[in-house]
């Protein structure tokens, strides 16, 4: 009998918090302080505290968080920024919007994160920053990346859109580099009711620059004086109020995602055709934004799961260097062999904190049937 198991399920979580969310949103609405009011301040304090960071600066999206953080760190025209081609397009568009050029390094074939050795090979006299992406909620190799950055005097802005509360050597992703950029897009581990993002940093100068850039470049405390060019990139007060309600549950949701992942590992063990996601070493933890397996016959498996009511998706089927918008860069496919094969083989299967063991078993059994 077919079951319906979605890839993710926002409704169950939203319904469980509906009353609290409605009253927080209404309070913000009635306060008449619709931008940069007390709810924004409260959420910023609470999100910084949750990550053991000094400063949090909210903004309009994960994409703007990356752009603002890079600009605040002094990255712009004439600079090169090394990042991965195996990510969502906002990683690179945000770099381009600062005026800088991005340069791709290949990924590690096991973790899908930036390959530190290839990062080293891509450094030139113009390189000014690295943007590692903690893809799927698995931390990039931050100890190695920070070592390279230190040796070459580079800034590091972490793309944490998928890595809320993921740990690398017992330290949260987003707190290793000069800044971490988070997304609160509705389907993210901490998702709003609309768009939102935030920058986390321990650096006071970067924090002040981020506050200015998201707010049209205003000099701090001055109404009509501008230190620099910024833009209208603030978070709405209503969104901050909603996110603050949800933030209280983030740690439990993350544990529940980790429990679902453990169930998948149990029920999908010993299927030779499947490579499970890497296990994080001691002191590291992944927050399982998605649960991504790797198989040779990906498209056939994907279709079979869909026929059996199981949601699944490919993050990401087309490496960024093959996107029409980047055709002019003339990147060579053979320079990115690990990205090439990952893009053909990865498949994300249902993952959300409320996913039940019986549904995990149904997904696992359906995958086993496919390989019979
Ligand atoms: C890796 C990555 N970077 C950046 C972003 C951009 O976040 P947003 O959609 O909030 O702009 C996303 C969101 O999908 C993402 O997954």
Short mmCIF file of C-alpha atoms and ligand atoms in Angstrom, two decimals:
data_model
loop_
_atom_site.label_atom_id
_atom_site.label_comp_id
_atom_site.label_asym_id
_atom_site.label_seq_id
_atom_site.Cartn_x
_atom_site.Cartn_y
_atom_site.Cartn_z
CA UNK A 1 0.00 0.00 0.00
CA UNK A 2 1.31 3.45 -0.95
CA UNK A 3 1.91 5.99 1.81
CA UNK A 4 2.45 9.67 1.33
CA UNK A 5 5.78 10.74 2.83
CA UNK A 6 6.72 14.31 1.85
CA UNK A 7 10.29 15.52 1.50
CA UNK A 8 9.58 18.04 4.25
CA UNK A 9 6.49 19.07 6.15
CA UNK A 10 6.11 22.67 7.29
CA UNK A 11 2.44 22.39 8.21
CA UNK A 12 2.77 20.08 11.21
CA UNK A 13 5.38 22.33 12.84
CA UNK A 14 3.44 25.51 12.02
CA UNK A 15 0.18 24.10 13.37
CA UNK A 16 1.84 23.14 16.65
CA UNK A 17 2.97 26.76 17.21
CA UNK A 18 0.16 28.58 15.46
CA UNK A 19 -1.33 30.37 18.49
CA UNK A 20 2.06 31.55 19.76
CA UNK A 21 3.15 32.68 16.28
CA UNK A 22 -0.12 34.52 15.67
CA UNK A 23 0.04 36.44 18.93
CA UNK A 24 3.75 37.34 18.51
CA UNK A 25 3.09 38.56 14.95
CA UNK A 26 0.03 40.53 16.04
CA UNK A 27 1.99 42.14 18.88
CA UNK A 28 4.65 43.27 16.39
CA UNK A 29 1.99 44.53 14.02
CA UNK A 30 0.19 46.53 16.68
CA UNK A 31 3.43 47.96 18.11
CA UNK A 32 3.72 50.29 15.09
CA UNK A 33 7.51 49.61 15.23
CA UNK A 34 7.68 47.61 12.03
CA UNK A 35 11.40 47.80 11.40
CA UNK A 36 14.39 47.41 13.77
CA UNK A 37 12.12 47.43 16.82
CA UNK A 38 12.28 45.49 20.10
CA UNK A 39 11.37 42.09 18.55
CA UNK A 40 14.31 42.36 16.14
CA UNK A 41 16.65 43.24 19.00
CA UNK A 42 15.37 40.36 21.10
CA UNK A 43 15.72 37.83 18.30
CA UNK A 44 19.22 39.07 17.49
CA UNK A 45 20.28 38.68 21.12
CA UNK A 46 18.73 35.22 21.36
CA UNK A 47 20.17 33.92 18.09
CA UNK A 48 23.66 35.19 18.99
CA UNK A 49 23.33 33.50 22.39
CA UNK A 50 22.17 30.22 20.83
CA UNK A 51 25.40 30.14 18.80
CA UNK A 52 27.73 31.46 21.53
CA UNK A 53 28.48 34.47 19.34
CA UNK A 54 28.81 38.13 20.30
CA UNK A 55 26.74 39.76 17.55
CA UNK A 56 23.79 38.90 15.35
CA UNK A 57 22.57 41.29 12.67
CA UNK A 58 19.31 40.27 11.03
CA UNK A 59 18.63 41.00 7.38
CA UNK A 60 16.25 40.28 4.53
CA UNK A 61 17.50 36.82 3.40
CA UNK A 62 20.34 34.33 3.44
CA UNK A 63 21.55 35.75 0.14
CA UNK A 64 21.73 39.29 1.54
CA UNK A 65 23.46 37.94 4.67
CA UNK A 66 26.34 36.61 2.53
CA UNK A 67 26.56 39.83 0.53
CA UNK A 68 26.44 42.11 3.60
CA UNK A 69 29.01 40.02 5.49
CA UNK A 70 31.43 40.08 2.54
CA UNK A 71 30.99 43.84 2.08
CA UNK A 72 31.46 44.40 5.82
CA UNK A 73 34.68 42.39 5.67
CA UNK A 74 35.92 44.75 2.94
CA UNK A 75 35.46 42.47 -0.07
CA UNK A 76 34.60 44.19 -3.37
CA UNK A 77 35.67 45.01 -6.91
CA UNK A 78 38.96 43.48 -8.01
CA UNK A 79 38.91 40.79 -5.30
CA UNK A 80 38.62 37.04 -5.83
CA UNK A 81 36.58 34.84 -3.50
CA UNK A 82 36.98 31.06 -3.52
CA UNK A 83 33.85 28.95 -3.10
CA UNK A 84 32.18 25.71 -4.17
CA UNK A 85 30.23 25.09 -7.39
CA UNK A 86 28.08 22.51 -5.56
CA UNK A 87 25.70 24.86 -3.79
CA UNK A 88 22.61 27.00 -4.21
CA UNK A 89 23.12 29.86 -6.67
CA UNK A 90 22.76 32.52 -3.94
CA UNK A 91 26.27 31.69 -2.72
CA UNK A 92 27.81 33.00 -5.93
CA UNK A 93 25.29 35.71 -6.79
CA UNK A 94 25.93 37.24 -3.36
CA UNK A 95 29.67 37.31 -4.05
CA UNK A 96 29.10 38.90 -7.48
CA UNK A 97 26.83 41.57 -5.99
CA UNK A 98 29.75 42.87 -3.92
CA UNK A 99 31.66 43.49 -7.18
CA UNK A 100 34.12 40.66 -6.46
CA UNK A 101 34.72 37.62 -8.70
CA UNK A 102 34.16 34.11 -7.43
CA UNK A 103 36.54 31.27 -8.23
CA UNK A 104 35.44 27.66 -7.87
CA UNK A 105 37.35 24.95 -6.03
CA UNK A 106 36.16 21.33 -6.26
CA UNK A 107 34.48 19.46 -3.41
CA UNK A 108 35.61 16.58 -1.23
CA UNK A 109 33.96 13.45 -2.73
CA UNK A 110 32.90 12.08 0.69
CA UNK A 111 31.56 15.15 2.49
CA UNK A 112 30.54 17.30 -0.53
CA UNK A 113 32.23 20.25 1.24
CA UNK A 114 35.02 22.45 -0.18
CA UNK A 115 38.20 20.47 -0.85
CA UNK A 116 40.90 22.34 1.08
CA UNK A 117 43.67 21.11 -1.23
CA UNK A 118 41.88 22.53 -4.26
CA UNK A 119 41.24 25.78 -2.38
CA UNK A 120 45.03 26.12 -1.97
CA UNK A 121 45.54 25.57 -5.69
CA UNK A 122 43.05 28.32 -6.56
CA UNK A 123 44.71 31.08 -4.48
CA UNK A 124 46.12 33.97 -6.52
CA UNK A 125 47.42 37.42 -5.62
CA UNK A 126 43.81 38.68 -5.95
CA UNK A 127 42.26 36.17 -3.55
CA UNK A 128 40.79 37.96 -0.55
CA UNK A 129 38.25 35.55 0.92
CA UNK A 130 36.89 32.02 1.11
CA UNK A 131 33.17 31.21 1.35
CA UNK A 132 32.76 27.63 2.57
CA UNK A 133 29.21 26.25 2.44
CA UNK A 134 28.13 23.79 5.14
CA UNK A 135 26.10 21.87 2.60
CA UNK A 136 23.26 19.60 3.79
CA UNK A 137 24.05 20.64 7.37
CA UNK A 138 27.43 18.86 7.43
CA UNK A 139 30.21 21.21 8.58
CA UNK A 140 32.90 22.11 6.07
CA UNK A 141 36.46 21.40 7.20
CA UNK A 142 36.80 24.65 9.14
CA UNK A 143 40.09 23.84 10.94
CA UNK A 144 41.78 23.37 7.53
CA UNK A 145 40.05 26.35 5.92
CA UNK A 146 40.99 28.66 8.80
CA UNK A 147 44.61 27.45 8.56
CA UNK A 148 44.72 28.32 4.85
CA UNK A 149 43.02 31.68 5.50
CA UNK A 150 45.55 32.56 8.19
CA UNK A 151 48.52 31.63 6.02
CA UNK A 152 47.25 33.76 3.12
CA UNK A 153 45.59 36.56 5.10
CA UNK A 154 42.10 35.80 3.73
CA UNK A 155 38.69 36.59 5.18
CA UNK A 156 36.30 33.70 5.75
CA UNK A 157 32.52 34.13 5.45
CA UNK A 158 30.68 30.88 6.18
CA UNK A 159 27.50 30.12 4.23
CA UNK A 160 25.40 28.62 7.04
CA UNK A 161 22.07 28.65 5.19
CA UNK A 162 21.83 24.89 5.79
CA UNK A 163 23.78 24.48 9.02
CA UNK A 164 21.88 25.92 12.00
CA UNK A 165 23.44 24.47 15.19
CA UNK A 166 25.86 22.16 13.33
CA UNK A 167 29.12 21.79 15.25
CA UNK A 168 32.69 21.55 14.09
CA UNK A 169 35.13 20.61 16.89
CA UNK A 170 32.43 21.57 19.41
CA UNK A 171 32.12 25.07 17.94
CA UNK A 172 29.07 26.18 15.99
CA UNK A 173 29.34 26.68 12.25
CA UNK A 174 29.17 30.40 11.59
CA UNK A 175 31.53 31.20 14.48
CA UNK A 176 34.76 29.94 12.91
CA UNK A 177 35.31 32.58 10.27
CA UNK A 178 35.02 36.37 10.29
CA UNK A 179 31.25 35.95 9.98
CA UNK A 180 28.55 33.36 9.33
CA UNK A 181 25.56 33.98 7.06
CA UNK A 182 22.26 32.26 7.90
CA UNK A 183 19.03 31.87 5.95
CA UNK A 184 15.57 31.65 7.52
CA UNK A 185 13.84 30.69 4.28
CA UNK A 186 10.67 28.79 5.31
CA UNK A 187 12.07 25.28 4.68
CA UNK A 188 15.34 25.87 6.53
CA UNK A 189 15.98 24.26 9.94
CA UNK A 190 14.93 27.59 11.45
CA UNK A 191 12.47 28.93 8.92
CA UNK A 192 10.31 32.05 9.02
CA UNK A 193 6.94 32.75 7.46
CA UNK A 194 8.62 34.46 4.52
CA UNK A 195 12.20 35.50 3.80
CA UNK A 196 14.84 36.33 6.40
CA UNK A 197 18.51 36.00 7.18
CA UNK A 198 21.19 36.94 9.71
CA UNK A 199 24.90 37.50 10.06
CA UNK A 200 26.74 36.17 13.11
CA UNK A 201 30.12 37.55 14.09
CA UNK A 202 32.43 38.09 17.03
CA UNK A 203 34.05 41.08 15.36
CA UNK A 204 32.65 44.45 16.51
CA UNK A 205 33.80 46.34 13.41
CA UNK A 206 32.18 43.81 11.08
CA UNK A 207 29.00 43.87 13.19
CA UNK A 208 28.76 47.66 12.95
CA UNK A 209 29.41 47.60 9.21
CA UNK A 210 26.67 44.95 8.76
CA UNK A 211 24.22 47.12 10.73
CA UNK A 212 25.02 50.03 8.48
CA UNK A 213 24.95 48.12 5.16
CA UNK A 214 21.54 46.53 5.78
CA UNK A 215 20.18 49.98 6.66
CA UNK A 216 21.10 51.96 3.49
CA UNK A 217 24.69 52.52 4.66
CA UNK A 218 23.67 54.84 7.51
CA UNK A 219 26.38 55.97 9.89
CA UNK A 220 25.51 54.38 13.23
CA UNK A 221 23.17 56.67 15.19
CA UNK A 222 22.82 59.23 12.36
CA UNK A 223 19.58 59.65 10.42
CA UNK A 224 20.87 61.14 7.15
CA UNK A 225 24.61 60.57 7.08
CA UNK A 226 26.08 57.62 5.20
CA UNK A 227 29.52 56.08 5.82
CA UNK A 228 29.25 53.81 2.87
CA UNK A 229 26.77 52.53 0.29
CA UNK A 230 24.36 49.96 1.61
CA UNK A 231 20.86 48.99 0.66
CA UNK A 232 17.40 48.22 2.04
CA UNK A 233 18.16 44.79 3.45
CA UNK A 234 16.50 44.81 6.89
CA UNK A 235 14.34 42.07 8.39
CA UNK A 236 10.71 42.96 9.18
CA UNK A 237 9.77 43.19 12.86
CA UNK A 238 6.93 40.68 12.31
CA UNK A 239 9.38 38.15 10.89
CA UNK A 240 11.75 38.63 13.86
CA UNK A 241 8.85 38.06 16.27
CA UNK A 242 7.92 34.80 14.50
CA UNK A 243 11.52 33.58 14.36
CA UNK A 244 11.98 34.27 18.06
CA UNK A 245 9.04 31.96 18.85
CA UNK A 246 10.51 29.22 16.66
CA UNK A 247 14.09 29.65 17.91
CA UNK A 248 13.08 28.22 21.31
CA UNK A 249 12.43 24.89 19.58
CA UNK A 250 15.48 24.77 17.32
CA UNK A 251 17.64 22.61 19.62
CA UNK A 252 14.86 20.00 20.00
CA UNK A 253 14.11 20.04 16.28
CA UNK A 254 17.81 19.52 15.55
CA UNK A 255 17.97 16.54 17.96
CA UNK A 256 14.87 15.09 16.30
CA UNK A 257 16.47 15.43 12.85
CA UNK A 258 19.53 13.62 14.22
CA UNK A 259 17.27 10.85 15.57
CA UNK A 260 15.58 10.50 12.15
CA UNK A 261 19.06 10.26 10.58
CA UNK A 262 20.02 7.51 13.03
CA UNK A 263 16.85 5.60 12.07
CA UNK A 264 17.72 5.92 8.37
CA UNK A 265 21.23 4.62 9.09
CA UNK A 266 19.70 1.63 10.90
CA UNK A 267 17.04 0.79 8.30
CA UNK A 268 19.21 1.54 5.24
CA UNK A 269 22.27 -0.36 6.50
CA UNK A 270 23.78 -3.02 4.27
CA UNK A 271 22.34 -1.95 0.94
CA UNK A 272 25.50 -2.11 -1.19
CA UNK A 273 24.10 0.20 -3.91
CA UNK A 274 23.66 3.09 -1.47
CA UNK A 275 26.23 5.40 0.06
CA UNK A 276 24.85 7.00 3.22
CA UNK A 277 25.79 10.56 4.23
CA UNK A 278 29.19 10.81 5.98
CA UNK A 279 29.17 10.40 9.76
CA UNK A 280 30.53 13.40 11.59
CA UNK A 281 33.71 12.76 13.62
CA UNK A 282 33.77 13.12 17.43
CA UNK A 283 33.09 16.72 18.49
CA UNK A 284 31.34 17.45 15.20
CA UNK A 285 27.62 17.22 14.61
CA UNK A 286 25.47 17.70 11.56
CA UNK A 287 22.02 19.24 11.65
CA UNK A 288 20.62 17.28 8.68
CA UNK A 289 19.00 20.08 6.73
CA UNK A 290 18.47 17.21 4.29
CA UNK A 291 19.34 13.50 4.35
CA UNK A 292 21.24 12.84 1.15
CA UNK A 293 22.13 9.41 -0.14
CA UNK A 294 24.27 8.63 -3.14
CA UNK A 295 23.38 6.07 -5.81
CA UNK A 296 24.45 5.26 -9.38
CA UNK A 297 20.89 4.97 -10.77
CA UNK A 298 19.63 8.16 -9.16
CA UNK A 299 16.97 9.24 -11.65
CA UNK A 300 15.34 5.79 -11.77
CA UNK A 301 15.30 5.55 -7.97
CA UNK A 302 13.88 9.08 -7.72
CA UNK A 303 11.03 8.20 -10.10
CA UNK A 304 10.34 4.91 -8.26
CA UNK A 305 10.12 6.70 -4.90
CA UNK A 306 7.77 9.31 -6.36
CA UNK A 307 5.54 6.53 -7.75
CA UNK A 308 5.36 5.18 -4.22
CA UNK A 309 4.38 8.52 -2.67
CA UNK A 310 7.83 9.39 -1.34
CA UNK A 311 9.06 12.95 -1.81
CA UNK A 312 12.67 13.37 -2.93
CA UNK A 313 14.84 16.01 -4.59
CA UNK A 314 18.29 16.62 -6.00
CA UNK A 315 20.40 19.32 -4.38
CA UNK A 316 21.91 20.18 -6.87
CA UNK A 317 21.55 18.58 -10.30
CA UNK A 318 23.52 21.23 -12.23
CA UNK A 319 26.89 22.46 -10.92
CA UNK A 320 26.97 26.25 -10.93
CA UNK A 321 29.68 26.47 -13.62
CA UNK A 322 27.21 24.81 -16.03
CA UNK A 323 24.40 27.30 -15.37
CA UNK A 324 23.45 29.54 -18.32
CA UNK A 325 24.21 32.66 -16.25
CA UNK A 326 27.83 31.52 -15.82
CA UNK A 327 28.45 30.25 -19.37
CA UNK A 328 30.72 33.23 -20.06
CA UNK A 329 33.17 32.04 -17.39
CA UNK A 330 34.13 29.07 -19.62
CA UNK A 331 34.85 26.82 -16.63
CA UNK A 332 36.21 23.40 -17.57
CA UNK A 333 34.12 20.46 -16.38
CA UNK A 334 37.26 18.33 -15.98
CA UNK A 335 38.52 20.70 -13.26
CA UNK A 336 35.67 19.59 -10.99
CA UNK A 337 35.46 15.78 -11.17
CA UNK A 338 34.02 15.36 -7.68
CA UNK A 339 31.29 17.95 -8.26
CA UNK A 340 30.48 16.32 -11.61
CA UNK A 341 29.84 12.87 -10.13
CA UNK A 342 28.04 14.17 -7.01
CA UNK A 343 25.60 16.15 -9.17
CA UNK A 344 24.73 12.93 -11.04
CA UNK A 345 24.37 10.70 -7.97
CA UNK A 346 22.99 12.55 -4.93
CA UNK A 347 19.37 12.16 -3.85
CA UNK A 348 17.74 13.71 -0.80
CA UNK A 349 14.96 11.70 0.84
CA UNK A 350 12.34 12.83 3.38
CA UNK A 351 13.79 14.61 6.43
CA UNK A 352 12.03 16.76 9.00
CA UNK A 353 11.93 16.71 12.80
CA UNK A 354 8.43 15.19 13.00
CA UNK A 355 9.13 12.28 10.60
CA UNK A 356 7.93 9.03 12.21
CA UNK A 357 9.87 5.77 12.39
CA UNK A 358 7.10 3.94 10.48
CA UNK A 359 7.60 6.41 7.60
CA UNK A 360 11.39 5.95 7.70
CA UNK A 361 10.80 2.17 7.53
CA UNK A 362 8.44 2.63 4.56
CA UNK A 363 11.06 4.74 2.72
CA UNK A 364 13.78 2.16 3.51
CA UNK A 365 11.60 -0.78 2.42
CA UNK A 366 10.70 0.97 -0.84
CA UNK A 367 14.39 1.58 -1.57
CA UNK A 368 15.14 -2.09 -0.81
CA UNK A 369 12.34 -3.19 -3.16
CA UNK A 370 13.82 -1.03 -5.92
CA UNK A 371 17.14 -2.86 -5.60
CA UNK A 372 15.61 -6.37 -5.36
C1 LIG B 1 23.59 27.08 0.56
C2 LIG B 1 22.66 28.26 0.48
N1 LIG B 1 23.17 29.49 0.42
C3 LIG B 1 22.38 30.58 0.39
C4 LIG B 1 21.02 30.48 0.39
C5 LIG B 1 20.19 31.72 0.26
O1 LIG B 1 19.26 31.89 1.28
P1 LIG B 1 17.92 32.72 0.98
O2 LIG B 1 17.04 31.85 0.15
O3 LIG B 1 17.36 32.98 2.35
O4 LIG B 1 18.33 33.96 0.29
C6 LIG B 1 20.43 29.21 0.47
C7 LIG B 1 18.96 29.07 0.52
O5 LIG B 1 18.33 28.34 -0.15
C8 LIG B 1 21.27 28.06 0.51
O6 LIG B 1 20.75 26.83 0.58
#
